[in-house]
PDB file of N, CA, C and O in Angstrom:
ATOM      1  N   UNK A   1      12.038 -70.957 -40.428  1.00  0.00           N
ATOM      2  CA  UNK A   1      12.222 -72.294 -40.939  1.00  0.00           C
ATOM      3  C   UNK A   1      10.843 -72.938 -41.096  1.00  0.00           C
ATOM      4  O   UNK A   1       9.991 -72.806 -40.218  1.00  0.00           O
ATOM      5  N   UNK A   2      10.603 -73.704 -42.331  1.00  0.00           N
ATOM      6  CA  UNK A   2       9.447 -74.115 -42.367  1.00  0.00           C
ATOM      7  C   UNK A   2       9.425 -75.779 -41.801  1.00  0.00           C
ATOM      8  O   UNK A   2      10.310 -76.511 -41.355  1.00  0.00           O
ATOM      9  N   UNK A   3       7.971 -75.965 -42.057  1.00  0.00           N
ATOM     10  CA  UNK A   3       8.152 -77.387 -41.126  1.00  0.00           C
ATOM     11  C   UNK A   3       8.453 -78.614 -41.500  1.00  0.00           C
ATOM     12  O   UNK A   3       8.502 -79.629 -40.805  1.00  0.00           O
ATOM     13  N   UNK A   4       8.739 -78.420 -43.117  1.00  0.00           N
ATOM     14  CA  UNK A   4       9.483 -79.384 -43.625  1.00  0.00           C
ATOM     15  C   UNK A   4      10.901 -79.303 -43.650  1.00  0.00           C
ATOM     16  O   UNK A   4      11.692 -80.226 -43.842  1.00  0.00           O
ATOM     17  N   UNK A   5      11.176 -77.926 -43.405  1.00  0.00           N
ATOM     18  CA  UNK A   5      12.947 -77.986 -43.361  1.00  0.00           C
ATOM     19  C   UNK A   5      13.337 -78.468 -42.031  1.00  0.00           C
ATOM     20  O   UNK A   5      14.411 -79.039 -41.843  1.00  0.00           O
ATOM     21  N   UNK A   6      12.331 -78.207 -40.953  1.00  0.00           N
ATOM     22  CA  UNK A   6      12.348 -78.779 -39.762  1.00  0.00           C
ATOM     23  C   UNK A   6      12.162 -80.170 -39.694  1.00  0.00           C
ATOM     24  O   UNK A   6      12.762 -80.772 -38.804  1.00  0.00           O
ATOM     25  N   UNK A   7      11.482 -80.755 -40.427  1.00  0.00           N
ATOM     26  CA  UNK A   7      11.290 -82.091 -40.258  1.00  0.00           C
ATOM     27  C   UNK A   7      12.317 -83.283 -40.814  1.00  0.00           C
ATOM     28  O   UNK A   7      12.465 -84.478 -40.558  1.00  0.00           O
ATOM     29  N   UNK A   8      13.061 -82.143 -41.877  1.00  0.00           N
ATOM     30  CA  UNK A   8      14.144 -82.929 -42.585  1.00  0.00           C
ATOM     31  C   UNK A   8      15.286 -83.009 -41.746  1.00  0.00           C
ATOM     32  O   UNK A   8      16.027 -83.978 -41.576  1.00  0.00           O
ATOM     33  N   UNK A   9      15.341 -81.888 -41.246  1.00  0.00           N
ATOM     34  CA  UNK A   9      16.700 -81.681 -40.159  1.00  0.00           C
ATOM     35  C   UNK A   9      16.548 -82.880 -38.892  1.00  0.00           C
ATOM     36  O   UNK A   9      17.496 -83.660 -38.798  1.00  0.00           O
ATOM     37  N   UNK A  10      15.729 -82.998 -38.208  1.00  0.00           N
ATOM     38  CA  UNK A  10      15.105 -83.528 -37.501  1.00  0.00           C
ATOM     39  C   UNK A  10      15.301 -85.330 -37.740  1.00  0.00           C
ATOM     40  O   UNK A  10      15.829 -86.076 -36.915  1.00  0.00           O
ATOM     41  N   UNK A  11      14.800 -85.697 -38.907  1.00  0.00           N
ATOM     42  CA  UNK A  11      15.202 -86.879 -39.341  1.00  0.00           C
ATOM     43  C   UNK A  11      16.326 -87.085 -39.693  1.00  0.00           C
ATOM     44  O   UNK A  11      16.738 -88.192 -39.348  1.00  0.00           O
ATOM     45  N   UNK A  12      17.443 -86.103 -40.588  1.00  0.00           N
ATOM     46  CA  UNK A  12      18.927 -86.579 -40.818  1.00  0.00           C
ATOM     47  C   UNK A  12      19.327 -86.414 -39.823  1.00  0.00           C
ATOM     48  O   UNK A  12      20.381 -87.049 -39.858  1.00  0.00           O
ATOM     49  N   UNK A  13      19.228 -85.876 -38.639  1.00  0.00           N
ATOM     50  CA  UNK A  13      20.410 -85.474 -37.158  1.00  0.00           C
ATOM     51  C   UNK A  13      20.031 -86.918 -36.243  1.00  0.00           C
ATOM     52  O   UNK A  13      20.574 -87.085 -35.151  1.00  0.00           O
ATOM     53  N   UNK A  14      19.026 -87.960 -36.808  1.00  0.00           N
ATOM     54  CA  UNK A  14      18.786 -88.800 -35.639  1.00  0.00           C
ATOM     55  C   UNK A  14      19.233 -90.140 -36.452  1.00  0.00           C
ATOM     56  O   UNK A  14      19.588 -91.179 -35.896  1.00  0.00           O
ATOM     57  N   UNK A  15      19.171 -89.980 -37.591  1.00  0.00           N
ATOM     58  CA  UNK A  15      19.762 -91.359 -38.404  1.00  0.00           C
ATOM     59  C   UNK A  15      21.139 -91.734 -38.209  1.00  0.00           C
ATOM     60  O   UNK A  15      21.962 -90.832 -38.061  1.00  0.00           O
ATOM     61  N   UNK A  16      21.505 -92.939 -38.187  1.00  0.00           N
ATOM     62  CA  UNK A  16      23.265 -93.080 -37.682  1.00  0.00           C
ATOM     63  C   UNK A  16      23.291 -94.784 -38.851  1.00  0.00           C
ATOM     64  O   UNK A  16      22.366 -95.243 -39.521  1.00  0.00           O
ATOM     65  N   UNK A  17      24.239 -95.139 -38.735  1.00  0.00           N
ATOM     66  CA  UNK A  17      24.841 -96.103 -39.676  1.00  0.00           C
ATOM     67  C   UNK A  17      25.877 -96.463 -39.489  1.00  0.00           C
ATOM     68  O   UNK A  17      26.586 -95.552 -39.060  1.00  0.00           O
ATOM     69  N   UNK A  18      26.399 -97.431 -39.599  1.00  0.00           N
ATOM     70  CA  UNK A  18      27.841 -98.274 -38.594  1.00  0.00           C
ATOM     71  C   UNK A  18      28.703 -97.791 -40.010  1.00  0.00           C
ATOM     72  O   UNK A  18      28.352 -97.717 -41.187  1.00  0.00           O
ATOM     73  N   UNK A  19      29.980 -97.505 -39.324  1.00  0.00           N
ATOM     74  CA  UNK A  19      31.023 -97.415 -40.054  1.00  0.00           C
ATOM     75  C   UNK A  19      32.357 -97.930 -39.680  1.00  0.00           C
ATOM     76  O   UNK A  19      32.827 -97.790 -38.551  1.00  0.00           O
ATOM     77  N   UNK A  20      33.164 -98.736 -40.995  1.00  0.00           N
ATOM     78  CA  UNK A  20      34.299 -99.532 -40.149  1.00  0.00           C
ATOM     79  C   UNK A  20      35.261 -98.531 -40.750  1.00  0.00           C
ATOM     80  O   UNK A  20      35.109 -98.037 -41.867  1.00  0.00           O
ATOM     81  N   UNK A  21      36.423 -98.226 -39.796  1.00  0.00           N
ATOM     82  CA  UNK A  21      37.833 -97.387 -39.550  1.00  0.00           C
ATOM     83  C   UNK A  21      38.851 -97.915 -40.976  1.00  0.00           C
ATOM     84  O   UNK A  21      39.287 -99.059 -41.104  1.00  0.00           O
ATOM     85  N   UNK A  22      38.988 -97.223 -41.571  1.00  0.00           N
ATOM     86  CA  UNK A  22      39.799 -98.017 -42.758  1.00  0.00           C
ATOM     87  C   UNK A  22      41.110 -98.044 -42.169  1.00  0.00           C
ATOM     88  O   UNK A  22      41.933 -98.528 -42.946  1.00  0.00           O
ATOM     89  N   UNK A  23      41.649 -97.644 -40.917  1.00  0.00           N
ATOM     90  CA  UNK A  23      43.002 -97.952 -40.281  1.00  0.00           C
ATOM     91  C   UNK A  23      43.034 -99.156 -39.206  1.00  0.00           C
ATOM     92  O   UNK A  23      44.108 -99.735 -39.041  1.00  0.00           O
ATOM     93  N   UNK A  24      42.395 -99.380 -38.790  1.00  0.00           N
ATOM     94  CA  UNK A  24      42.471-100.232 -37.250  1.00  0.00           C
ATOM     95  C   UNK A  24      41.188-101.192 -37.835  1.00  0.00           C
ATOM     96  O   UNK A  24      41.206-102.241 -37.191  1.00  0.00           O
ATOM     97  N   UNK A  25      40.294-101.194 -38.641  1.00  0.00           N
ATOM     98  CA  UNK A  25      38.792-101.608 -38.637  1.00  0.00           C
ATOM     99  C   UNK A  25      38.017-101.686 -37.893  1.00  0.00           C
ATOM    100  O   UNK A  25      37.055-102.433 -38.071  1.00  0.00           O
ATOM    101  N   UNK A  26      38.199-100.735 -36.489  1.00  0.00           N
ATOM    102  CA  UNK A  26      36.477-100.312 -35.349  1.00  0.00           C
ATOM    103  C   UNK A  26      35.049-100.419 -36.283  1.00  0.00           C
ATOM    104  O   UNK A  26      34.908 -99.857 -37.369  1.00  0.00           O
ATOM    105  N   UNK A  27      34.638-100.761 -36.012  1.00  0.00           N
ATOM    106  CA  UNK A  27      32.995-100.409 -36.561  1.00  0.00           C
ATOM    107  C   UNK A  27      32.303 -99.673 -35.266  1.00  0.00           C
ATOM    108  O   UNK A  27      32.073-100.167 -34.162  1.00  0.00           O
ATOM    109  N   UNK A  28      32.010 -98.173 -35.793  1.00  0.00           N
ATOM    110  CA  UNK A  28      31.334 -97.355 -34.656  1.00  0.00           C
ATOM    111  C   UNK A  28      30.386 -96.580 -35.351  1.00  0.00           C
ATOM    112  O   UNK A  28      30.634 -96.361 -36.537  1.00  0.00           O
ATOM    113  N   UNK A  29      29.091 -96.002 -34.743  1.00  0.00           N
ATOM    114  CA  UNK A  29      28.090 -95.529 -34.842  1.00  0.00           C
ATOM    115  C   UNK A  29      28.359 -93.836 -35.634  1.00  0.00           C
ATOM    116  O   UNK A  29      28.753 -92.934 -34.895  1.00  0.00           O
ATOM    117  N   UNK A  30      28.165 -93.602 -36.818  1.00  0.00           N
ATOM    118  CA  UNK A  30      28.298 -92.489 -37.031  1.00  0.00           C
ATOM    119  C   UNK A  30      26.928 -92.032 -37.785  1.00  0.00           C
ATOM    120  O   UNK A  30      26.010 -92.830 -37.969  1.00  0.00           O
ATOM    121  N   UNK A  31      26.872 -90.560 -38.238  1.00  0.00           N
ATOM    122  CA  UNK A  31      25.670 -90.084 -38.327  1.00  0.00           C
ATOM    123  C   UNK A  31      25.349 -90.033 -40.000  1.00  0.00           C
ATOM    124  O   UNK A  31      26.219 -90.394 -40.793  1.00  0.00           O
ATOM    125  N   UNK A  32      24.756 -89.818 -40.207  1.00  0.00           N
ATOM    126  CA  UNK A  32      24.386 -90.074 -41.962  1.00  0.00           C
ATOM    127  C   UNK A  32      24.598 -88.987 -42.616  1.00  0.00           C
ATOM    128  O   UNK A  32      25.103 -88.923 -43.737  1.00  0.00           O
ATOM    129  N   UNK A  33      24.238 -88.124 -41.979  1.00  0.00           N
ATOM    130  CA  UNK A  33      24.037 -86.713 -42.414  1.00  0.00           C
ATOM    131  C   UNK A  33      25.942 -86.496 -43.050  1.00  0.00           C
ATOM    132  O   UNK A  33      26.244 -86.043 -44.154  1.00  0.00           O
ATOM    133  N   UNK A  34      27.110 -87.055 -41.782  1.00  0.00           N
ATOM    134  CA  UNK A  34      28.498 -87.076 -42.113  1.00  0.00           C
ATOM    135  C   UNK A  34      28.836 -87.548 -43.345  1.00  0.00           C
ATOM    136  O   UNK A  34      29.677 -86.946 -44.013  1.00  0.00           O
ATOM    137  N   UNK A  35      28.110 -88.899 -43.893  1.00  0.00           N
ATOM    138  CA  UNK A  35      28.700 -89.353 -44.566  1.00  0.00           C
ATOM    139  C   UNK A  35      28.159 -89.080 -45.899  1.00  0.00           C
ATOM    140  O   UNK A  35      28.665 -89.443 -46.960  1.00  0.00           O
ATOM    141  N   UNK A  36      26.557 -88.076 -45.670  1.00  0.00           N
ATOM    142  CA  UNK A  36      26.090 -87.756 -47.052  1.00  0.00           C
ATOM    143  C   UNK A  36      26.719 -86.264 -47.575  1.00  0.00           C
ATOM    144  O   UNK A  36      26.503 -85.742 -48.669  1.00  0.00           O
ATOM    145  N   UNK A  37      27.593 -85.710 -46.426  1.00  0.00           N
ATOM    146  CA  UNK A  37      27.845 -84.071 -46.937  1.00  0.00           C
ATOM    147  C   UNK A  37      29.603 -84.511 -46.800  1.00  0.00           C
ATOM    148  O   UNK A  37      30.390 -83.565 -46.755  1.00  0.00           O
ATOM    149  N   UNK A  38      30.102 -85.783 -46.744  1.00  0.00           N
ATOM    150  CA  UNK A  38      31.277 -85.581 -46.737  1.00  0.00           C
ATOM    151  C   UNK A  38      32.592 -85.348 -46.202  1.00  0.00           C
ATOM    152  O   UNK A  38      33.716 -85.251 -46.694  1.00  0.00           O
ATOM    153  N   UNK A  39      31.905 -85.261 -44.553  1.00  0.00           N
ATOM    154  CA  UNK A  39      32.581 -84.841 -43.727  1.00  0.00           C
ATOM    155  C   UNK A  39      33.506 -85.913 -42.826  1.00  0.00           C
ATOM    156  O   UNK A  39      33.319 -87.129 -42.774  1.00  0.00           O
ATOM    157  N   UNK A  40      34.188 -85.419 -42.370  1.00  0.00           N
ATOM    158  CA  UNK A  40      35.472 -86.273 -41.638  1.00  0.00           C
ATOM    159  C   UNK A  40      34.746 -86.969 -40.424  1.00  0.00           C
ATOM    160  O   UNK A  40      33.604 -86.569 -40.197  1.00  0.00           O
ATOM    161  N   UNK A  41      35.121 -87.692 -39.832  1.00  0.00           N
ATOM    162  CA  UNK A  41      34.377 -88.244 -39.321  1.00  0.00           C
ATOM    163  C   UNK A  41      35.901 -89.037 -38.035  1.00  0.00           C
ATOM    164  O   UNK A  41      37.109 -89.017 -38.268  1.00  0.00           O
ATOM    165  N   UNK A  42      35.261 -89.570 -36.906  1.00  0.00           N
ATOM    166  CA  UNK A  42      36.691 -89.256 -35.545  1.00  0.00           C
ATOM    167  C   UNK A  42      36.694 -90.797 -35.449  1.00  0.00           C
ATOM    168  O   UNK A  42      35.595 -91.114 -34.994  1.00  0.00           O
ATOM    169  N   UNK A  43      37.432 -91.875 -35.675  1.00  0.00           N
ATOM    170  CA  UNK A  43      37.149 -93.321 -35.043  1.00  0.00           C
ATOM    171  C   UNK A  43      37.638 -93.057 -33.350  1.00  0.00           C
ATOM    172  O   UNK A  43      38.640 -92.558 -32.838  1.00  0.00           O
ATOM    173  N   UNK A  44      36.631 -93.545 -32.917  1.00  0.00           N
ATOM    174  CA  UNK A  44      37.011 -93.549 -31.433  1.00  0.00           C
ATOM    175  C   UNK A  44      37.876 -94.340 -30.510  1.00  0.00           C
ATOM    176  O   UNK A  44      38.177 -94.264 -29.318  1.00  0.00           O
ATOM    177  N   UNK A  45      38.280 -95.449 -31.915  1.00  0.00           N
ATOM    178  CA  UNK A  45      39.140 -96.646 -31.206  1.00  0.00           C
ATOM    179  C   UNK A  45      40.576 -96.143 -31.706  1.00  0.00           C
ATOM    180  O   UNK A  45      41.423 -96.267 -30.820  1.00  0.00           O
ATOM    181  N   UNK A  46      41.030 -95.642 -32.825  1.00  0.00           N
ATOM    182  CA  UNK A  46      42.254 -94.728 -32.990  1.00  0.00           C
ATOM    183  C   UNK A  46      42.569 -93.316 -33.378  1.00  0.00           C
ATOM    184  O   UNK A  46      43.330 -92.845 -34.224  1.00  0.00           O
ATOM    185  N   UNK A  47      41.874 -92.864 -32.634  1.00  0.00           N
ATOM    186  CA  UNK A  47      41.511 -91.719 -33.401  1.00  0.00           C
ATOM    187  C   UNK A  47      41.910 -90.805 -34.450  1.00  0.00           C
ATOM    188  O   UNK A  47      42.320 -89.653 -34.313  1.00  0.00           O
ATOM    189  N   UNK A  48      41.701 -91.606 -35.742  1.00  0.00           N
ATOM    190  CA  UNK A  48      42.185 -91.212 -36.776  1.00  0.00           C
ATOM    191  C   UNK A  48      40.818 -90.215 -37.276  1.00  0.00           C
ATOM    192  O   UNK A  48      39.727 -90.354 -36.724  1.00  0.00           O
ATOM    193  N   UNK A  49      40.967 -89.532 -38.026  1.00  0.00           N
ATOM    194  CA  UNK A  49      40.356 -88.621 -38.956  1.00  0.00           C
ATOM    195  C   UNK A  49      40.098 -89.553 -40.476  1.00  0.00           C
ATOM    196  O   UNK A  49      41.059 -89.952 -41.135  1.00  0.00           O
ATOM    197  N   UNK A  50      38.827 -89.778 -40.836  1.00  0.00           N
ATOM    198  CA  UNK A  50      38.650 -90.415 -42.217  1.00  0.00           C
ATOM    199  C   UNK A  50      37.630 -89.989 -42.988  1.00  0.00           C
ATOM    200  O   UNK A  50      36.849 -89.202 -42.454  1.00  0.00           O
ATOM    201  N   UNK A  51      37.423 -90.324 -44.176  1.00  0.00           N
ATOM    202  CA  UNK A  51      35.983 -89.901 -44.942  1.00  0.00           C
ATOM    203  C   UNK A  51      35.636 -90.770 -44.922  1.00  0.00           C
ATOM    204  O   UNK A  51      36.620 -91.402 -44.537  1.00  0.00           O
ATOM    205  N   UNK A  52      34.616 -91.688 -45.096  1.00  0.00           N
ATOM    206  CA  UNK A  52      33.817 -92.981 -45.883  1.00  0.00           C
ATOM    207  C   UNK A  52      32.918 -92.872 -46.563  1.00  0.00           C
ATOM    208  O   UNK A  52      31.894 -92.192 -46.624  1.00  0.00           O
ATOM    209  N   UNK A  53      33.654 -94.033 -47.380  1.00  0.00           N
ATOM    210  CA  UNK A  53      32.917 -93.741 -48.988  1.00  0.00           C
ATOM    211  C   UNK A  53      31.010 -93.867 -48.763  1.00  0.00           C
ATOM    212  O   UNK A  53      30.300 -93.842 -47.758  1.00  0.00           O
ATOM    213  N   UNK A  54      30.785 -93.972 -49.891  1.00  0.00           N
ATOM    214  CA  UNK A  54      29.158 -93.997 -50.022  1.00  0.00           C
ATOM    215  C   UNK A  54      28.627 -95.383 -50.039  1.00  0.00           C
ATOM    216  O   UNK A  54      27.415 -95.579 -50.133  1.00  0.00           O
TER     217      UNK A  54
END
């Protein structure tokens, strides 16, 4: 791995961004990297399964 693929990884795994629950509306801390590749993501106040948009 070079040290920019390292450095990129490194910076998307530490970035986070509030996200509100489109079922219950929690606003909780999720990671960026989730919401730039798409991935499901857990609300911790109901634990529903959601995407959020961009």
């Amino acid at each position: 791995m070079s040290f920019i693929d390292y450095t990129m990884k490194l910076i998307g795994s530490t970035s986070t961004t509030t996200v509100t629950c489109p079922l219950c509306r929690f606003k909780s801390s999720q990671p960026l990297s989730k919401i730039r590749l798409k991935q499901a993501m857990l609300c911790p106040g109901c634990k529903a399964l959601f995407v959020a948009p961009r």
